[in-house]
């Protein structure tokens, strides 16, 4: 995984294939283990359909919270709505903001 940028201490990485980059962010969820969680939908990202490993995982609640963060929802609401730790919700909001800044 190659880091592509940072947003307030959040490293956004990418898993790569020859034609696609899958965005990911390092989070610790309720199990307390920090790992890279893929942000793209499994249908859009070739690697999101691969099995979860200690290095990279797909979690539907993370994907949902990321999409909602991109729509402007606040981290405290994301944490409650998606049942995520507050720190994870803040990192997802920062990742969503970094993606919006990169697209602008």
Phi, psi and omega in degrees: 000131178252125177293142181247348179174171177230150176224100179052051177087359180261120177269125177259119182253174176222134167271140186238148166237173181303333186237002186212143172244128179262113179293146178214164177218143179277124181222153167248117178268204187295341178281349177082358181267123179277129178210167177279127176251127179288142186258338182282157174296141180304330179286337181266337186243117182304326182276344180291338178276356180281158181299150175292142177229169175299336183274331186205136183217156171247127179231119182304323180294326177293315179299314179300312181298322178297315179298318179292325176296322178295337177272001174102006179290145184282150181303321181295322176292318179302317181300315180290314185294316184263004181054055178244153173299145181306320180297321178294318179297321178295318178296320178295321178296320178293321178296319179295319179294321179295322178294320178295319178296321180292328181282340183281000000 
